[in-house]
Coordinates of C-alpha atoms and ligand atoms in Angstrom, one line a residue:
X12 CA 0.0 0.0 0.0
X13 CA 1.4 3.2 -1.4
X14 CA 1.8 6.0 1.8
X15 CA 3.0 9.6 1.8
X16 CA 4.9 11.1 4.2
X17 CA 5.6 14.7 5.1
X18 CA 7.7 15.9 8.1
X19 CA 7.9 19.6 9.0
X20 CA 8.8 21.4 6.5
X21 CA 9.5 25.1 7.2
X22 CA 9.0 28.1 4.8
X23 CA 8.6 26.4 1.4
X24 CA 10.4 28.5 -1.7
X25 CA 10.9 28.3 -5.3
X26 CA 9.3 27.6 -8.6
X27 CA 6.7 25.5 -9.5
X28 CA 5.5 24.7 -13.2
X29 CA 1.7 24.1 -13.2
X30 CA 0.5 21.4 -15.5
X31 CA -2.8 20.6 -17.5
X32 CA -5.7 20.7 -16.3
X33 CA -7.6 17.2 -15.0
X34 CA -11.0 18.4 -15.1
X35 CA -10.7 20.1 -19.1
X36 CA -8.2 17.4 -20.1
X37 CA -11.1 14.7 -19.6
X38 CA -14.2 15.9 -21.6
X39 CA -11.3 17.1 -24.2
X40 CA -10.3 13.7 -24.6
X41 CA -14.0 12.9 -24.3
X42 CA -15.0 14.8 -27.2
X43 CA -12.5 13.1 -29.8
X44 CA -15.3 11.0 -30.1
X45 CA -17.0 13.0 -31.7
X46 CA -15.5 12.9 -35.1
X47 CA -13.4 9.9 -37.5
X48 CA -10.7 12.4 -37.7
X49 CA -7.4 12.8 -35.6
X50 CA -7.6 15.1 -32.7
X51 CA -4.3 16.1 -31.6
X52 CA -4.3 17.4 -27.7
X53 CA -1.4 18.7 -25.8
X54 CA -0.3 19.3 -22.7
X55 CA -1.6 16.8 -21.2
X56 CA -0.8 15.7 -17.6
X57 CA 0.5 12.5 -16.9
X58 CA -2.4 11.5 -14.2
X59 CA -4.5 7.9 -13.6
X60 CA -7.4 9.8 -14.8
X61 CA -6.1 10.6 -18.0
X62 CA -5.2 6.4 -18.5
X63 CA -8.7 5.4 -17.5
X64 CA -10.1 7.9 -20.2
X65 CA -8.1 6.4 -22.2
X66 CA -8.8 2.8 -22.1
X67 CA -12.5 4.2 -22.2
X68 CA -11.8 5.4 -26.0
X69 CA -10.0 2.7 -26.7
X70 CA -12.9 0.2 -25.1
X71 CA -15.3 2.0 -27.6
X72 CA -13.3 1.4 -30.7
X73 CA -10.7 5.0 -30.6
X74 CA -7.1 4.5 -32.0
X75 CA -4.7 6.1 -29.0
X76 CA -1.0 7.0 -30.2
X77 CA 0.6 8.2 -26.6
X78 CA 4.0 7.5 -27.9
X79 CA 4.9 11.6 -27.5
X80 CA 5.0 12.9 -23.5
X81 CA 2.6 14.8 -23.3
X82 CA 0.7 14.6 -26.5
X83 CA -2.7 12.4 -27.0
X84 CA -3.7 11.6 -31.0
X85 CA -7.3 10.1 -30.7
X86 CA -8.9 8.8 -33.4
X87 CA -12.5 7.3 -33.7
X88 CA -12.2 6.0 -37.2
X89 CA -15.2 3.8 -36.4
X90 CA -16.9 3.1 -33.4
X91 CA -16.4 -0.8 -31.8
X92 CA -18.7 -0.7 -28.9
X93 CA -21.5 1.8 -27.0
X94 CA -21.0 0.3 -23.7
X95 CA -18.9 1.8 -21.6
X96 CA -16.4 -0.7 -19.4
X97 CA -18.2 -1.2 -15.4
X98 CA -14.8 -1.4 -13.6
X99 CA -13.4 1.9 -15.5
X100 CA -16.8 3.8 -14.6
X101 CA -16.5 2.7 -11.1
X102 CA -12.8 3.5 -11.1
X103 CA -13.4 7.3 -12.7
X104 CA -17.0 9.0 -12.6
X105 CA -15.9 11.5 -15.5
X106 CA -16.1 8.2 -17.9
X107 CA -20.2 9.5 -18.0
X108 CA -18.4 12.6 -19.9
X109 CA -18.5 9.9 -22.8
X110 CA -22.2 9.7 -22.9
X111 CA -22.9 12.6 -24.8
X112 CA -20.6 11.9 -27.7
X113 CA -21.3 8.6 -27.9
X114 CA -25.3 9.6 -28.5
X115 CA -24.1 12.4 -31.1
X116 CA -21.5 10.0 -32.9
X117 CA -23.3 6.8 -32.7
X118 CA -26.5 7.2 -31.9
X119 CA -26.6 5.1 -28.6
X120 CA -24.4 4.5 -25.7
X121 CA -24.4 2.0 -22.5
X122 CA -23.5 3.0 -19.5
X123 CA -23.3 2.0 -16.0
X124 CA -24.3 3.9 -12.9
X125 CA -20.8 5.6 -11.9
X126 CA -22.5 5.7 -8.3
X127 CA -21.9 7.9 -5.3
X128 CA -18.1 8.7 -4.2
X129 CA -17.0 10.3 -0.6
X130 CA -18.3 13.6 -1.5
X131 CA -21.9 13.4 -2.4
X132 CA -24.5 10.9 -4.2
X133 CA -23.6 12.7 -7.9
X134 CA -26.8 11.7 -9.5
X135 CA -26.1 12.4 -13.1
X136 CA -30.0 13.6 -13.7
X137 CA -29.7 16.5 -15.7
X138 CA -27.4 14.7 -18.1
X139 CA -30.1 12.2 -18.7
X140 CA -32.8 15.6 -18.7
X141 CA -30.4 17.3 -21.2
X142 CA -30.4 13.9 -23.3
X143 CA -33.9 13.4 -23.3
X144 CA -34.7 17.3 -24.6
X145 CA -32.6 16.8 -27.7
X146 CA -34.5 13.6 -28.7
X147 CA -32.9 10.5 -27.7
X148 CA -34.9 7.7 -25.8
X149 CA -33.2 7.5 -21.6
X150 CA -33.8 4.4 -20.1
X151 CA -32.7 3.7 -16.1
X152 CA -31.8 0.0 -15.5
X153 CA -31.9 -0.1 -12.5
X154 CA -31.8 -3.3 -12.1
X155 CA -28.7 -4.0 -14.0
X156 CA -27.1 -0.6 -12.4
X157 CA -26.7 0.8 -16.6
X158 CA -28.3 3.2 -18.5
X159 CA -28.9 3.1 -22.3
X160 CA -29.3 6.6 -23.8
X161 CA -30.6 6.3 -27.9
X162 CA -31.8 8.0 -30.7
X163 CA -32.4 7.0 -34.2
X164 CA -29.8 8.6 -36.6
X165 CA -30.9 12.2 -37.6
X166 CA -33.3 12.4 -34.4
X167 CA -31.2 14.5 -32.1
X168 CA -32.4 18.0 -32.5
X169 CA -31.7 21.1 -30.8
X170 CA -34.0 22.8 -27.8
X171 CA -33.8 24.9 -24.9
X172 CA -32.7 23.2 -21.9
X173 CA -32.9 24.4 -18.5
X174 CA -30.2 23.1 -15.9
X175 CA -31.8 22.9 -12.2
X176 CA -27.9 23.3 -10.8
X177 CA -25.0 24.6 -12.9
X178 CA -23.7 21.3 -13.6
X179 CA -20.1 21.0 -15.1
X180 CA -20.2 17.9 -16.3
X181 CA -24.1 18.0 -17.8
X182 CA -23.4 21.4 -19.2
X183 CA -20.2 19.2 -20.9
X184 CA -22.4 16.3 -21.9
X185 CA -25.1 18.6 -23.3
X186 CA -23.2 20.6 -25.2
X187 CA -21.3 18.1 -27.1
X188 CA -24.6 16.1 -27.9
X189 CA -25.7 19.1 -29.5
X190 CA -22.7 20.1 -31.6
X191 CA -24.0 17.5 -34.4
X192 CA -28.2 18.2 -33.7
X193 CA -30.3 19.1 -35.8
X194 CA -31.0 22.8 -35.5
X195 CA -30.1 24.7 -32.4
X196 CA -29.8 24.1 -28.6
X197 CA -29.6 27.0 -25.5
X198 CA -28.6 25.5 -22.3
X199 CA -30.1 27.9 -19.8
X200 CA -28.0 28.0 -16.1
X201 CA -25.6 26.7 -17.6
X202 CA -22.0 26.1 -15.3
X203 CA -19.0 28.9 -16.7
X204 CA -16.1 27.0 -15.1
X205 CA -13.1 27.3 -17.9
X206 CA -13.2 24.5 -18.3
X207 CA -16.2 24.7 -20.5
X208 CA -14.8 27.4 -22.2
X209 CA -11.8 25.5 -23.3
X210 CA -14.2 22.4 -24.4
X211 CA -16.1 24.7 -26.3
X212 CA -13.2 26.1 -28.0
X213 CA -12.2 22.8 -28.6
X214 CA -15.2 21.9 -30.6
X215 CA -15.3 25.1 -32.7
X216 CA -11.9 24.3 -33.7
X217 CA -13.7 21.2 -35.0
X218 CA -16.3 23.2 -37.0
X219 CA -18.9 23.8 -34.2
X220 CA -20.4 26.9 -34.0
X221 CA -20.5 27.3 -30.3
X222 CA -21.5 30.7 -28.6
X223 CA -21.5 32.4 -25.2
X224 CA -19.6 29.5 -23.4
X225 CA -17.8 30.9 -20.1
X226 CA -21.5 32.6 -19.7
X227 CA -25.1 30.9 -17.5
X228 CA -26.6 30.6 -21.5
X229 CA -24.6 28.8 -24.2
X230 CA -25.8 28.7 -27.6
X231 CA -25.0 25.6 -29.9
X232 CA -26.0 25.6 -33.6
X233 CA -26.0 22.1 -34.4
X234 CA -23.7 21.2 -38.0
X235 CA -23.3 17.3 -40.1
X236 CA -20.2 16.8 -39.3
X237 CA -16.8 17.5 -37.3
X238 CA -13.4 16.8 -38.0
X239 CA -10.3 16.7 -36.5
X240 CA -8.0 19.4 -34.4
X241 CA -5.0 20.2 -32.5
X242 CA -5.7 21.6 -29.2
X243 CA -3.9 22.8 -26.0
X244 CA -5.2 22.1 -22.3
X245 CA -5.4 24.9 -20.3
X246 CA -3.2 25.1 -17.0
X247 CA -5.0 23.4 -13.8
X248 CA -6.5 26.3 -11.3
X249 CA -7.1 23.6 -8.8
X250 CA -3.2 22.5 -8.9
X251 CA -2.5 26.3 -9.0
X252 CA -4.4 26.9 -6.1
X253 CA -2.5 24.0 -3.6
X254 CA 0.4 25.3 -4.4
X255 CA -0.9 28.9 -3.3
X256 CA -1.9 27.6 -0.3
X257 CA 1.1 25.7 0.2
X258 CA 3.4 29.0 0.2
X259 CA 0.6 30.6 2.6
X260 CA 0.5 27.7 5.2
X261 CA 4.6 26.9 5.4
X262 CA 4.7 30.8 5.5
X263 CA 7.2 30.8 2.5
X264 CA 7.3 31.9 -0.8
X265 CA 6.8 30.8 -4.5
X266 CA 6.6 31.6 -8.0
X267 CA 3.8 29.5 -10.0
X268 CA 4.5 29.1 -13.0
X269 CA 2.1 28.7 -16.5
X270 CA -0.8 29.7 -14.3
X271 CA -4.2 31.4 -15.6
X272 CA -4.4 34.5 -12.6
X273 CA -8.2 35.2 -14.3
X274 CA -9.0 31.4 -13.7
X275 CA -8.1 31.9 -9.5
X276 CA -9.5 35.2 -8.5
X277 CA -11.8 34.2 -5.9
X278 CA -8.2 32.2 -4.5
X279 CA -6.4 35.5 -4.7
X280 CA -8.9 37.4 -3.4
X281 CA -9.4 35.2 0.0
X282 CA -5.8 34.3 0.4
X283 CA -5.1 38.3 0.6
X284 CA -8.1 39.2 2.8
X285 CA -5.7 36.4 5.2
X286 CA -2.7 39.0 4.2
X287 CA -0.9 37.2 2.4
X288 CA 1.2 38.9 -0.8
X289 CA 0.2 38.1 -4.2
X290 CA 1.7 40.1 -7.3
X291 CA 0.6 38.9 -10.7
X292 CA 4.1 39.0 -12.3
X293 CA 5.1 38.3 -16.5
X294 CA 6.4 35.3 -15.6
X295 CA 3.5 33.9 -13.4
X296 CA 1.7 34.2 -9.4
X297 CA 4.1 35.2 -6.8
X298 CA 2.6 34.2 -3.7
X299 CA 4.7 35.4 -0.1
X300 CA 4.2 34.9 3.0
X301 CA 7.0 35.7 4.5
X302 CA 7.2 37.1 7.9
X303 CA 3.8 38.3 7.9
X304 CA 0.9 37.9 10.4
X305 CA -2.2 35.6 8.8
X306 CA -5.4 36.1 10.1
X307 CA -8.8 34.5 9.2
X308 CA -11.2 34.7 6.7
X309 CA -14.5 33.1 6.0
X310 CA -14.9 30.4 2.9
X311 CA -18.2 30.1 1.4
X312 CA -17.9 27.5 -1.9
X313 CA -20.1 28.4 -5.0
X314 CA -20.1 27.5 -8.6
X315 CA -17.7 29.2 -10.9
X316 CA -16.8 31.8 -10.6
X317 CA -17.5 31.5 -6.7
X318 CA -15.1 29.9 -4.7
X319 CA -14.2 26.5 -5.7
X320 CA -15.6 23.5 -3.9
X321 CA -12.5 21.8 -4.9
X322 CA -9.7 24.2 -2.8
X323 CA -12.1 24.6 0.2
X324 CA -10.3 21.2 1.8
X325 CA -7.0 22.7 0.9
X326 CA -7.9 26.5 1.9
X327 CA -9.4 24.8 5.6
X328 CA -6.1 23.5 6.4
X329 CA -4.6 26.8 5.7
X330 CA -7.1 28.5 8.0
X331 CA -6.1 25.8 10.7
X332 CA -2.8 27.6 11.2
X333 CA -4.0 31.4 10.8
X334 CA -5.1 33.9 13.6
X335 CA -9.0 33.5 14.6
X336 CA -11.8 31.8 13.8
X337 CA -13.2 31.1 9.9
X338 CA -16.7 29.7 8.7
X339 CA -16.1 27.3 5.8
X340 CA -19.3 26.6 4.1
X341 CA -19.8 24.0 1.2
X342 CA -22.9 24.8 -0.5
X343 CA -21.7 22.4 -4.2
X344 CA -21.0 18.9 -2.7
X345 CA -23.2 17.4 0.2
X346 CA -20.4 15.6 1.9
X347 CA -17.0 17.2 1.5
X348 CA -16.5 17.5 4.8
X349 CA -14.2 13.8 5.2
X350 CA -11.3 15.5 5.5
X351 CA -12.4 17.5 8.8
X352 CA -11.7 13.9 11.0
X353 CA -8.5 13.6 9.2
X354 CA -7.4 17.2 10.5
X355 CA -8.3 16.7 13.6
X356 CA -6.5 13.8 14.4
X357 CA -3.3 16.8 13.7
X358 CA -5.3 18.6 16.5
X359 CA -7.2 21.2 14.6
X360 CA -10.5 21.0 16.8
X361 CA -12.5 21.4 13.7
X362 CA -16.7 20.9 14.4
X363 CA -19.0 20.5 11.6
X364 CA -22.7 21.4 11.5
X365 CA -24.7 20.2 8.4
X366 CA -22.4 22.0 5.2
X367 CA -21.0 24.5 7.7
X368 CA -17.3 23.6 9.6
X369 CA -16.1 26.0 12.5
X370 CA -12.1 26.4 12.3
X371 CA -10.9 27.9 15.5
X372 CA -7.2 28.8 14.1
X373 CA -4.1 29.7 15.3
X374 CA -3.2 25.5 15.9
X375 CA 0.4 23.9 16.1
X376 CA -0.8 20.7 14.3
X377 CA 0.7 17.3 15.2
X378 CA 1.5 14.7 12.6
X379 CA -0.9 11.6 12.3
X380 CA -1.6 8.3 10.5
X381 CA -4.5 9.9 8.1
X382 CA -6.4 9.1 4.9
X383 CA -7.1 11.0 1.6
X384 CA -10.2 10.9 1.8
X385 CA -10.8 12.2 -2.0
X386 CA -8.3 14.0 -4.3
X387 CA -8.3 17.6 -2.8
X388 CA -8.6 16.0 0.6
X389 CA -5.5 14.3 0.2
X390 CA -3.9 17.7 -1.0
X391 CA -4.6 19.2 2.1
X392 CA -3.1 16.7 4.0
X393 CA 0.0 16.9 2.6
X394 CA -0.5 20.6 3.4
X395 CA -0.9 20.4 6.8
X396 CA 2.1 17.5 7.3
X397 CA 4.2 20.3 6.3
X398 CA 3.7 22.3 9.1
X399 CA 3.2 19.6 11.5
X400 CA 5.2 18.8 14.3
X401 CA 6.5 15.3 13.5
X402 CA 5.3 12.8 10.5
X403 CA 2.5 12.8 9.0
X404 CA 1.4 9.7 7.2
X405 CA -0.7 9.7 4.5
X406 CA -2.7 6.6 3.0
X407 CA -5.1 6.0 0.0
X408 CA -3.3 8.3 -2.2
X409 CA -4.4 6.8 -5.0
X410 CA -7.0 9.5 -4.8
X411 CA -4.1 12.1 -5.3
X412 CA -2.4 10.6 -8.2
X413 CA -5.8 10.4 -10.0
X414 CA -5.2 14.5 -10.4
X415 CA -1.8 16.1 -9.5
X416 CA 1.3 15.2 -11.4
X417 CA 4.3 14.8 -10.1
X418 CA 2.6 16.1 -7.1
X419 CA 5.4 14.7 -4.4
X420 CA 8.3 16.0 -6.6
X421 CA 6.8 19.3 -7.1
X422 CA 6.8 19.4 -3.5
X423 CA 10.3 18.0 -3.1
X424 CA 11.7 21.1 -5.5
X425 CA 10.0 23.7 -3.2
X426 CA 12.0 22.3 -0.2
X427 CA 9.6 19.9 1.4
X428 CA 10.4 16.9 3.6
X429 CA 8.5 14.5 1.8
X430 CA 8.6 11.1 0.1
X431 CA 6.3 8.1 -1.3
X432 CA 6.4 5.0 0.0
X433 CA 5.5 1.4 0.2
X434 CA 4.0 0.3 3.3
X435 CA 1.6 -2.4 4.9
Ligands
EPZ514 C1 -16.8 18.5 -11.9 O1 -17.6 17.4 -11.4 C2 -15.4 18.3 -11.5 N1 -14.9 17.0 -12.0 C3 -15.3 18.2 -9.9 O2 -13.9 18.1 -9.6 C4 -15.8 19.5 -9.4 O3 -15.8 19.5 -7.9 C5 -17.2 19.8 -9.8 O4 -17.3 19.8 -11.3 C6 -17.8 21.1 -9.4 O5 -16.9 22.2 -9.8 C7 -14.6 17.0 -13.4 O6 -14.7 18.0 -14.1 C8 -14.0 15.7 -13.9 P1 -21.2 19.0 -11.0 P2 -19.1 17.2 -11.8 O7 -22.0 18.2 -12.0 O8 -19.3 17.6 -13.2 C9 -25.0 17.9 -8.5 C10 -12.1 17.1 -8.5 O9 -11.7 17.0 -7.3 N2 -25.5 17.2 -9.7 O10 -21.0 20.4 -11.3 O11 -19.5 15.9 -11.4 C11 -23.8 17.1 -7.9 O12 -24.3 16.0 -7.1 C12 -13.5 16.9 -8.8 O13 -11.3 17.4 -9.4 C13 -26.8 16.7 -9.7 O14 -27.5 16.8 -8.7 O15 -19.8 18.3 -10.8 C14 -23.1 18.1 -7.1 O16 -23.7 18.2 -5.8 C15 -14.4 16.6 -7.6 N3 -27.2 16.1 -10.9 C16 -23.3 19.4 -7.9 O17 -24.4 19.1 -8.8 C17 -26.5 16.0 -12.0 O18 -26.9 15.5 -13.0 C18 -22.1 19.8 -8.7 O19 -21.9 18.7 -9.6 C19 -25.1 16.5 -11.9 C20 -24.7 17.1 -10.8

């Protein structure tokens, strides 16, 4: 069983290249699907997510050449199967970001429940709503855990859809199914994370004719057919924000490099309310926090671009080490609270009411055994162990290598104590 573990650190400093980003990188590599031509995708990270979305193209019939670091060529010259593979849904929930191209490309598409995970139930309802408004026949399986999503060919047609939450993933789904509808489709409340503006410039470079992505109502004018590209993922704003955090909580300083400042306002905006320095410099986000006093701030996680749910676990073991008391509130994920145990085993005296967690501050944590309890969780672990007194063992970090690269080097060139190892 793979472990991490962090001793004290002290101030971290240095540079810091950010990488691609996990959560465009997926429906990216999703959306190759969509035509028999070669995509060409670069920078891409080297993360487990990315190799289960691959073997879920390659399941459904795509050609993957990897051979270049880096660089994905995807081609779906004809599609093999419509069911997607049980143990590779299981393994990665953003394998339903296949649905919607399948439907588009081949007219129907199998796919099993990708169930609940540590952070909420995430029903994928409004992708099936979405599906079922352009057309195509939904039907729940319960019994066999699957559902199969179908229209006949030249049935998908475009319509106004109304999402009930901002989802990323069914705004993703929706709007690929209706690149290749007939006529047009408006998805109302829409989510306007980059990340679907970076899929949606994707698809235009594939003849598209997407509008107002990035915005709460996206216009798709549906076209026959779509052919190949060569596209570049944008940098990761979650990876940019740990490593943020992680010059604010060791009270260093670091330069991060290939980062998107307009992508991690909100993270800017809270980490300097807490006083720490940011300058937006030429050649990336110098964050110090040198010698300065840190005091508290209150988190409250919205849809983009609110606060994102997926820094509040690293941003709460921040506020463990800061002067007073913060409010973190999680108002996008039902349970995302896991990692509050896990923090208070390093004595953080965290409490939790319903989505609301009361951090009293100004702690000296302790190392402790403790788990990743999901990808960000696992991040702020490894955040806290560096200002822990002692070691700070970390298990099930699978969930971390599923979307940071090279995370424990990164942290190794910055100055932390900290290594991977293999451990009963
Ligand atoms: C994406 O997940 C990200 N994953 C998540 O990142 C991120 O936390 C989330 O968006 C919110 O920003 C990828 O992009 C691969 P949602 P997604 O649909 O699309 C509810 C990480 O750590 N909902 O916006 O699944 C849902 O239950 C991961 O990198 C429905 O009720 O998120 C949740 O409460 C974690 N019905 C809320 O909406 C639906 O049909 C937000 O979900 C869909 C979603």
């Amino acid at each position: 069983m793979s472990k991490i573990l962090v001793n004290s650190s002290g101030p971290l400093h240095g540079e810091v290249e950010i990488s691609g980003a996990k959560n465009s990188v997926l429906p990216l590599l999703a959306a190759t699907i969509l035509t028999d031509q070669t995509c060409i995708i670069e920078g891409v990270p080297d993360l487990v997510d990315v190799n289960v979305m691959k073997k879920m193209l390659r399941n459904y019939g795509s050609e993957i050449d990897d051979s270049e670091p880096g660089v994905i060529r995807a081609q779906m010259k004809e599609v093999a199967s419509c069911e997607g593979d049980a143990d590779l849904v299981q393994e990665m929930r953003a394998s339903v970001f296949t649905m919607g191209p399948m439907l588009a490309r081949y007219g129907k598409v199998i796919m099993p429940l990708p169930g609940g995970c540590t952070i909420g139930k995430r029903p994928i309802d409004l992708h099936l709503k979405g599906f079922r408004a352009l057309g195509a026949e939904v039907i729940e399986d319960v019994e066999n855990e699957r559902v199969i999503v179908s229209a006949e060919p030249g049935t998908i047609k475009g319509d106004a859809i109304y999402l009930d939450f901002p989802s990323v993933g069914a705004t993703e789904n929706i709007m690929m199914t209706a690149t290749l509808a007939n006529g047009t489709t408006i998805i109302e409340n829409a989510a306007k994370e980059p990340e679907i503006i970076d899929l949606a410039n994707l698809l235009n470079k594939m003849g598209a004719r997407i509008k107002y992505a990035g915005t709460d109502m996206i216009r798709i004018e549906g076209v026959k057919k779509l052919s190949g590209c060569i596209h570049a993922v944008i940098p990761d704003r979650i990876e940019t924000g740990t490593f943020m955090l992680a010059a604010a909580i060791t009270r260093g300083d670091i330069l991060i490099k290939n980062a998107l400042p307009g992508h991690v306002r909100p993270i800017i905006a809270k980490l300097k309310e807490c006083n720490v320095k940011v300058d937006l410099l030429p050649e990336g986000i110098y964050v110090d926090a040198r010698d300065r006093e840190l005091i508290a701030t209150d988190i409250k996680t919205l849809p983009y671009p609110g606060f994102p749910t997926d820094i509040q676990s690293p941003f709460m073991a921040f506020l463990t080490t800061v002067k007073g008391q913060s409010i973190v509130r999680e108002t996008v994920f039902e349970n995302r609270f896991m990692h509050v145990v896990e923090l208070n085993r390093m004595g953080a005296d965290i409490s939790t009411q319903n989505r609301e967690a009361v951090v009293p501050g100004s702690k000296q944590l302790k190392g402790a055994r403790v788990r990743a309890t999901d990808l960000r969780a696992g991040a702020a672990m490894v955040l806290a162990g560096l200002v822990a007194k002692g070691t700070t063992e970390i298990s099930e970090i699978y969930h971390i290598e599923r979307g940071y690269e090279n995370f424990v080097n990164k942290f190794k060139g910055l100055g932390a104590d900290i290594m991977k190892i293999e451990r009963d």
